[in-house]
mmCIF file of C-alpha atoms and ligand atoms in Angstrom:
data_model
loop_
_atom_site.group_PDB
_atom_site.id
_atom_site.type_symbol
_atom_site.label_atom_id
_atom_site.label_comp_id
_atom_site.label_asym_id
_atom_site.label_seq_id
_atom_site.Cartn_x
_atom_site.Cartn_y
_atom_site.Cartn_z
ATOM 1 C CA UNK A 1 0.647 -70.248 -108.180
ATOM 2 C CA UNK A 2 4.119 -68.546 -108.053
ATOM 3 C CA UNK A 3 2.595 -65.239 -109.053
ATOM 4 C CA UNK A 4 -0.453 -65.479 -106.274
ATOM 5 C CA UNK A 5 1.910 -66.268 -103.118
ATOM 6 C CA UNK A 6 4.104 -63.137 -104.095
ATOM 7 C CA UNK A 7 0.703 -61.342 -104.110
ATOM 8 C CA UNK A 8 -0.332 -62.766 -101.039
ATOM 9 C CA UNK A 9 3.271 -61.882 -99.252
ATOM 10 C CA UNK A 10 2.537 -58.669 -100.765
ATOM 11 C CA UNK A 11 -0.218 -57.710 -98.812
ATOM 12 C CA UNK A 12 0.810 -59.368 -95.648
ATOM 13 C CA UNK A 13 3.862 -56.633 -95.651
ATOM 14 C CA UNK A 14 1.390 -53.625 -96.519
ATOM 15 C CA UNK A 15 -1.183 -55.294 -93.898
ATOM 16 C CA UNK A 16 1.857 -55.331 -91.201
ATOM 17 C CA UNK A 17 3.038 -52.057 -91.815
ATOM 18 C CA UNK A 18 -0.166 -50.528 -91.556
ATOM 19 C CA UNK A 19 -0.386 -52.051 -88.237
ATOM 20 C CA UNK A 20 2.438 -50.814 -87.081
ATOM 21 C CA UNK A 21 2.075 -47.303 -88.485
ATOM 22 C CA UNK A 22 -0.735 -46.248 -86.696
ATOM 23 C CA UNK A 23 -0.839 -45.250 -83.129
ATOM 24 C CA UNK A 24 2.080 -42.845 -82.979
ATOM 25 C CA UNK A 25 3.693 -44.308 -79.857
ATOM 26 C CA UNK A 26 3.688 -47.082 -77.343
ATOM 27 C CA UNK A 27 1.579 -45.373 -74.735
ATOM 28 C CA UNK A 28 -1.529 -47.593 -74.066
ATOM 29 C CA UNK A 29 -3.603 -45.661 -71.837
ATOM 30 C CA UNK A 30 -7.078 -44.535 -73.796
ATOM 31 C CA UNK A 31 -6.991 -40.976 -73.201
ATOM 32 C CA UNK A 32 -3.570 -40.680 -74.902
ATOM 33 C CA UNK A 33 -4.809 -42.749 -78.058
ATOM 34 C CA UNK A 34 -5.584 -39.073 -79.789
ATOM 35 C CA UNK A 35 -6.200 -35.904 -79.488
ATOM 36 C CA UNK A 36 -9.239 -34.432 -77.825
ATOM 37 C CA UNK A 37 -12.395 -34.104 -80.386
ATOM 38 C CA UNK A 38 -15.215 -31.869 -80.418
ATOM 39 C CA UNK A 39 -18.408 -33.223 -81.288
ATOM 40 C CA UNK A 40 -21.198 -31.163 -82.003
ATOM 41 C CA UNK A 41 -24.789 -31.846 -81.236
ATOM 42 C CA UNK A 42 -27.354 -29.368 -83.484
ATOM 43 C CA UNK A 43 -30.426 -28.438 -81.214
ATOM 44 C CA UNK A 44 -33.975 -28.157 -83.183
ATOM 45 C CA UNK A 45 -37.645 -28.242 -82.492
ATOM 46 C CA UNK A 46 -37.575 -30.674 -80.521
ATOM 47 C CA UNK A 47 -34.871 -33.058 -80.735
ATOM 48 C CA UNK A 48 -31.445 -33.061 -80.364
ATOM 49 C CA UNK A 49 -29.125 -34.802 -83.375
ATOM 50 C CA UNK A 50 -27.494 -37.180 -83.323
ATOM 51 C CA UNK A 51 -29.511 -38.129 -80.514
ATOM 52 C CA UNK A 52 -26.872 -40.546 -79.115
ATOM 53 C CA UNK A 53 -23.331 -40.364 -79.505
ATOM 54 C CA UNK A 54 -19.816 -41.949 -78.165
ATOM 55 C CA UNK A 55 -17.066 -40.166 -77.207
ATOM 56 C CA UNK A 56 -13.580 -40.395 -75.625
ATOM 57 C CA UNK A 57 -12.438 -39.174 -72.047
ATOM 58 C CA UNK A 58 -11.060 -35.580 -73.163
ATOM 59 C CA UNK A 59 -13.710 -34.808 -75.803
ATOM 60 C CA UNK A 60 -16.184 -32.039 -75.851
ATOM 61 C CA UNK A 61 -19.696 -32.675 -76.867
ATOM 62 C CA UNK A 62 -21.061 -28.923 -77.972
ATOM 63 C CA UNK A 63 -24.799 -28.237 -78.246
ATOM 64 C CA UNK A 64 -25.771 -25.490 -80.713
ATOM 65 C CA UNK A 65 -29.075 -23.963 -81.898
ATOM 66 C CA UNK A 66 -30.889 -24.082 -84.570
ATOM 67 C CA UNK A 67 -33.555 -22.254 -86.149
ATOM 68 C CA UNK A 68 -35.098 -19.972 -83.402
ATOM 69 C CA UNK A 69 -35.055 -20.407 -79.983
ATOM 70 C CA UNK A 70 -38.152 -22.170 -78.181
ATOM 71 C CA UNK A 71 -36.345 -22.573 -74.283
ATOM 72 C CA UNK A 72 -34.493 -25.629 -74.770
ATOM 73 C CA UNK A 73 -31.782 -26.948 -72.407
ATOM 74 C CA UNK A 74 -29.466 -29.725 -72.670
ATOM 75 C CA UNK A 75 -29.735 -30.990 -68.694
ATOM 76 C CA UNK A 76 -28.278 -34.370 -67.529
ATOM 77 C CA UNK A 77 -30.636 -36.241 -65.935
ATOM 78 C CA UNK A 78 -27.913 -36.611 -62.761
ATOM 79 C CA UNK A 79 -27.037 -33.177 -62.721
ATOM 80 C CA UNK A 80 -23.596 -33.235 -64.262
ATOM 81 C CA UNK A 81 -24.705 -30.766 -66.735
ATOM 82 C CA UNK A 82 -27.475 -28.402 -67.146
ATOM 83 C CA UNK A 83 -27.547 -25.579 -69.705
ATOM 84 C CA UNK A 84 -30.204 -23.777 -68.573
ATOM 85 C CA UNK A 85 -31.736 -20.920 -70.854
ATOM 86 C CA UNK A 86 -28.564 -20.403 -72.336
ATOM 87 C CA UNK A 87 -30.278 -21.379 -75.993
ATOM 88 C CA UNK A 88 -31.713 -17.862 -76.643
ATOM 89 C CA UNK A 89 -30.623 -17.304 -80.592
ATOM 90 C CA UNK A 90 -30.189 -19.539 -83.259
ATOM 91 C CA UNK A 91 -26.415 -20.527 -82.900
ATOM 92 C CA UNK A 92 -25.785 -19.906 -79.564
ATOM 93 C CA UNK A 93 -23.992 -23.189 -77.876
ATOM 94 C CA UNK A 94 -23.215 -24.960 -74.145
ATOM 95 C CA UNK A 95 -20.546 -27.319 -73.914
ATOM 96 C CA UNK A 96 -19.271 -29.966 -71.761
ATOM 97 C CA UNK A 97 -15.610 -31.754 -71.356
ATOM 98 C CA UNK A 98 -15.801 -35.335 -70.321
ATOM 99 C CA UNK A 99 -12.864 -36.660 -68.210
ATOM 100 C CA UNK A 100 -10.882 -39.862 -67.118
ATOM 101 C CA UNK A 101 -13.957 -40.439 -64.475
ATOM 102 C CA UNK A 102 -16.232 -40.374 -67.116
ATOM 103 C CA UNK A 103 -14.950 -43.074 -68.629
ATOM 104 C CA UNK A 104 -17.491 -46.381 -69.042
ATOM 105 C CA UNK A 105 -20.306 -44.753 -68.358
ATOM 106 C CA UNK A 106 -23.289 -43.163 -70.491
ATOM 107 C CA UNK A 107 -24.994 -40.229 -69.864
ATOM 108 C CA UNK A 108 -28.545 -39.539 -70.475
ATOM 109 C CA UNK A 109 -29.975 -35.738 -71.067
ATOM 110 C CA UNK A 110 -33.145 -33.847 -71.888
ATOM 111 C CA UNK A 111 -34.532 -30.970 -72.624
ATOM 112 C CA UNK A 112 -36.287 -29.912 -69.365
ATOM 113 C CA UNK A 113 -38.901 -27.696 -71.396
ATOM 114 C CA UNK A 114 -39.764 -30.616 -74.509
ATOM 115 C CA UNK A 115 -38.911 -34.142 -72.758
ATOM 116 C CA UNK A 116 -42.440 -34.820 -71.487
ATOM 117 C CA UNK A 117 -44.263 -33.290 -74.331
ATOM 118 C CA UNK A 118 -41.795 -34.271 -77.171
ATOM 119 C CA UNK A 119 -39.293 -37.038 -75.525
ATOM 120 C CA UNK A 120 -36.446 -34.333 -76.099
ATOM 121 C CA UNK A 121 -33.844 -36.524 -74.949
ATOM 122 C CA UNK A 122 -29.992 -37.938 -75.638
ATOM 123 C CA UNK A 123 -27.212 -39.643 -74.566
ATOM 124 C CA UNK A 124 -23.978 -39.649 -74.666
ATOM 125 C CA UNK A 125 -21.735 -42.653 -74.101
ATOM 126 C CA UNK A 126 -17.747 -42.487 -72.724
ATOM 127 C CA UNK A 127 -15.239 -44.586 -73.885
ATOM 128 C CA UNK A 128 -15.954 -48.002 -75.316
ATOM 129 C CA UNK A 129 -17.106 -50.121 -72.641
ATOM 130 C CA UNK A 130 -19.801 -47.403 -71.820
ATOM 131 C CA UNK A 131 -23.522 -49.325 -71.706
ATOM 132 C CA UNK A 132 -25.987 -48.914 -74.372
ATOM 133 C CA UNK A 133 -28.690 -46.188 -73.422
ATOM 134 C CA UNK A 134 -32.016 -46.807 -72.234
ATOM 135 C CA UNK A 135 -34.844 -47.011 -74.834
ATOM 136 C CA UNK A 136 -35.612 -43.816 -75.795
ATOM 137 C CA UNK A 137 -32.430 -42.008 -75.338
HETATM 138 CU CU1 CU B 201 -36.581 -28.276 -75.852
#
Protein backbone atom coordinates (compact mmCIF):
# COMPACT_ATOMS: atom_id res chain seq x y z
CA UNK A 1 0.00 0.00 0.00
CA UNK A 2 2.72 2.45 1.25
CA UNK A 3 4.93 1.58 -1.68
CA UNK A 4 1.91 2.02 -4.46
CA UNK A 5 0.73 5.66 -3.24
CA UNK A 6 4.49 6.85 -3.48
CA UNK A 7 4.25 5.35 -7.01
CA UNK A 8 1.13 6.88 -7.71
CA UNK A 9 2.44 10.52 -6.32
CA UNK A 10 5.21 9.67 -8.49
CA UNK A 11 3.62 9.90 -11.61
CA UNK A 12 1.21 12.60 -10.74
CA UNK A 13 4.55 14.95 -10.42
CA UNK A 14 6.05 13.58 -13.85
CA UNK A 15 2.30 13.82 -15.32
CA UNK A 16 2.21 17.66 -13.98
CA UNK A 17 5.42 18.61 -15.13
CA UNK A 18 4.93 17.37 -18.43
CA UNK A 19 1.98 19.53 -18.57
CA UNK A 20 3.52 22.32 -17.76
CA UNK A 21 6.62 21.83 -19.90
CA UNK A 22 5.16 21.92 -23.08
CA UNK A 23 3.93 24.92 -24.86
CA UNK A 24 6.89 27.25 -24.46
CA UNK A 25 4.91 30.29 -23.30
CA UNK A 26 1.59 31.63 -22.23
CA UNK A 27 0.47 32.91 -25.59
CA UNK A 28 -2.88 31.18 -26.48
CA UNK A 29 -3.61 32.24 -29.85
CA UNK A 30 -3.33 29.00 -32.42
CA UNK A 31 -1.06 30.36 -34.87
CA UNK A 32 1.60 31.00 -32.19
CA UNK A 33 1.24 27.31 -30.76
CA UNK A 34 4.44 26.36 -33.20
CA UNK A 35 6.27 27.00 -35.79
CA UNK A 36 5.07 26.96 -39.36
CA UNK A 37 5.24 23.24 -41.01
CA UNK A 38 5.59 22.16 -44.42
CA UNK A 39 3.64 19.35 -45.49
CA UNK A 40 4.24 17.71 -48.57
CA UNK A 41 1.72 16.14 -50.84
CA UNK A 42 3.53 13.50 -53.58
CA UNK A 43 1.60 13.79 -56.99
CA UNK A 44 1.25 10.31 -59.05
CA UNK A 45 -0.84 8.78 -61.75
CA UNK A 46 -3.60 9.81 -60.69
CA UNK A 47 -3.97 10.60 -57.18
CA UNK A 48 -2.62 12.81 -54.91
CA UNK A 49 -1.22 11.31 -51.27
CA UNK A 50 -2.22 11.71 -48.59
CA UNK A 51 -5.30 12.59 -50.20
CA UNK A 52 -6.59 14.61 -47.20
CA UNK A 53 -4.65 16.33 -44.74
CA UNK A 54 -4.91 18.99 -41.66
CA UNK A 55 -2.90 21.71 -41.21
CA UNK A 56 -2.33 24.87 -39.11
CA UNK A 57 -2.84 28.64 -40.18
CA UNK A 58 0.95 29.37 -41.25
CA UNK A 59 1.71 25.97 -42.81
CA UNK A 60 2.60 25.20 -46.33
CA UNK A 61 1.10 22.27 -48.05
CA UNK A 62 3.76 21.51 -51.13
CA UNK A 63 2.71 19.36 -54.10
CA UNK A 64 5.55 17.50 -55.85
CA UNK A 65 5.78 15.06 -58.79
CA UNK A 66 6.30 11.89 -59.18
CA UNK A 67 7.25 9.58 -61.76
CA UNK A 68 6.72 11.43 -65.14
CA UNK A 69 4.62 14.06 -65.84
CA UNK A 70 0.99 13.34 -67.36
CA UNK A 71 -0.55 17.35 -67.00
CA UNK A 72 -1.64 17.29 -63.56
CA UNK A 73 -2.62 20.37 -61.52
CA UNK A 74 -3.43 20.81 -58.01
CA UNK A 75 -6.57 23.52 -58.54
CA UNK A 76 -8.95 24.47 -55.66
CA UNK A 77 -12.20 23.97 -56.54
CA UNK A 78 -12.93 27.93 -55.34
CA UNK A 79 -10.09 29.26 -57.00
CA UNK A 80 -7.76 29.95 -54.12
CA UNK A 81 -5.18 27.95 -55.78
CA UNK A 82 -4.51 26.62 -59.13
CA UNK A 83 -1.16 25.22 -60.28
CA UNK A 84 -1.67 25.05 -63.64
CA UNK A 85 0.89 23.05 -65.90
CA UNK A 86 3.48 23.77 -63.60
CA UNK A 87 3.95 19.68 -63.07
CA UNK A 88 6.17 19.19 -66.18
CA UNK A 89 9.16 16.79 -64.62
CA UNK A 90 9.17 14.40 -62.06
CA UNK A 91 9.98 16.57 -58.90
CA UNK A 92 8.94 19.71 -59.86
CA UNK A 93 6.50 21.29 -56.96
CA UNK A 94 3.60 24.27 -56.36
CA UNK A 95 2.99 25.40 -53.03
CA UNK A 96 0.52 27.20 -51.05
CA UNK A 97 0.68 29.15 -47.45
CA UNK A 98 -2.53 29.03 -45.54
CA UNK A 99 -3.27 32.04 -43.26
CA UNK A 100 -5.25 33.26 -40.10
CA UNK A 101 -8.46 33.50 -42.64
CA UNK A 102 -8.03 30.14 -43.48
CA UNK A 103 -8.59 29.03 -40.37
CA UNK A 104 -11.88 26.50 -39.84
CA UNK A 105 -12.35 25.84 -43.06
CA UNK A 106 -11.43 22.85 -45.54
CA UNK A 107 -10.43 23.08 -48.84
CA UNK A 108 -11.21 20.76 -51.58
CA UNK A 109 -8.82 20.39 -54.89
CA UNK A 110 -8.46 18.40 -58.09
CA UNK A 111 -6.63 17.71 -60.72
CA UNK A 112 -8.40 19.56 -63.60
CA UNK A 113 -6.91 17.01 -66.26
CA UNK A 114 -7.74 13.37 -64.02
CA UNK A 115 -10.81 14.40 -61.63
CA UNK A 116 -13.56 13.27 -64.01
CA UNK A 117 -11.78 10.35 -65.44
CA UNK A 118 -9.86 9.25 -62.24
CA UNK A 119 -11.59 11.31 -59.18
CA UNK A 120 -8.06 13.09 -58.81
CA UNK A 121 -9.06 14.95 -55.91
CA UNK A 122 -7.97 16.23 -52.10
CA UNK A 123 -8.51 18.24 -49.37
CA UNK A 124 -7.00 19.97 -47.09
CA UNK A 125 -8.44 20.98 -43.73
CA UNK A 126 -7.25 24.35 -41.48
CA UNK A 127 -7.01 24.34 -38.02
CA UNK A 128 -9.02 22.00 -35.85
CA UNK A 129 -12.48 22.98 -36.05
CA UNK A 130 -12.18 22.76 -39.95
CA UNK A 131 -15.30 20.31 -41.30
CA UNK A 132 -14.70 16.90 -42.49
CA UNK A 133 -14.47 16.78 -46.44
CA UNK A 134 -17.05 15.71 -48.69
CA UNK A 135 -17.09 12.01 -49.75
CA UNK A 136 -14.64 11.57 -52.10
CA UNK A 137 -12.15 14.14 -51.21
CU1 LIG B 1 -3.91 14.64 -62.95
Amino acid sequence: MGRGSAFSLMMLGTLLLAACGGGGGHSMSPTTARAPQMFVVEIDDNSFSPKSISVQAGDTVQWVLRGSSHNHTTTEANGLWNSGQVFTTAGATFQHTFTDADTGHTYQYYCLTHQACCQMQGSIRVGDSAPAPNPGY
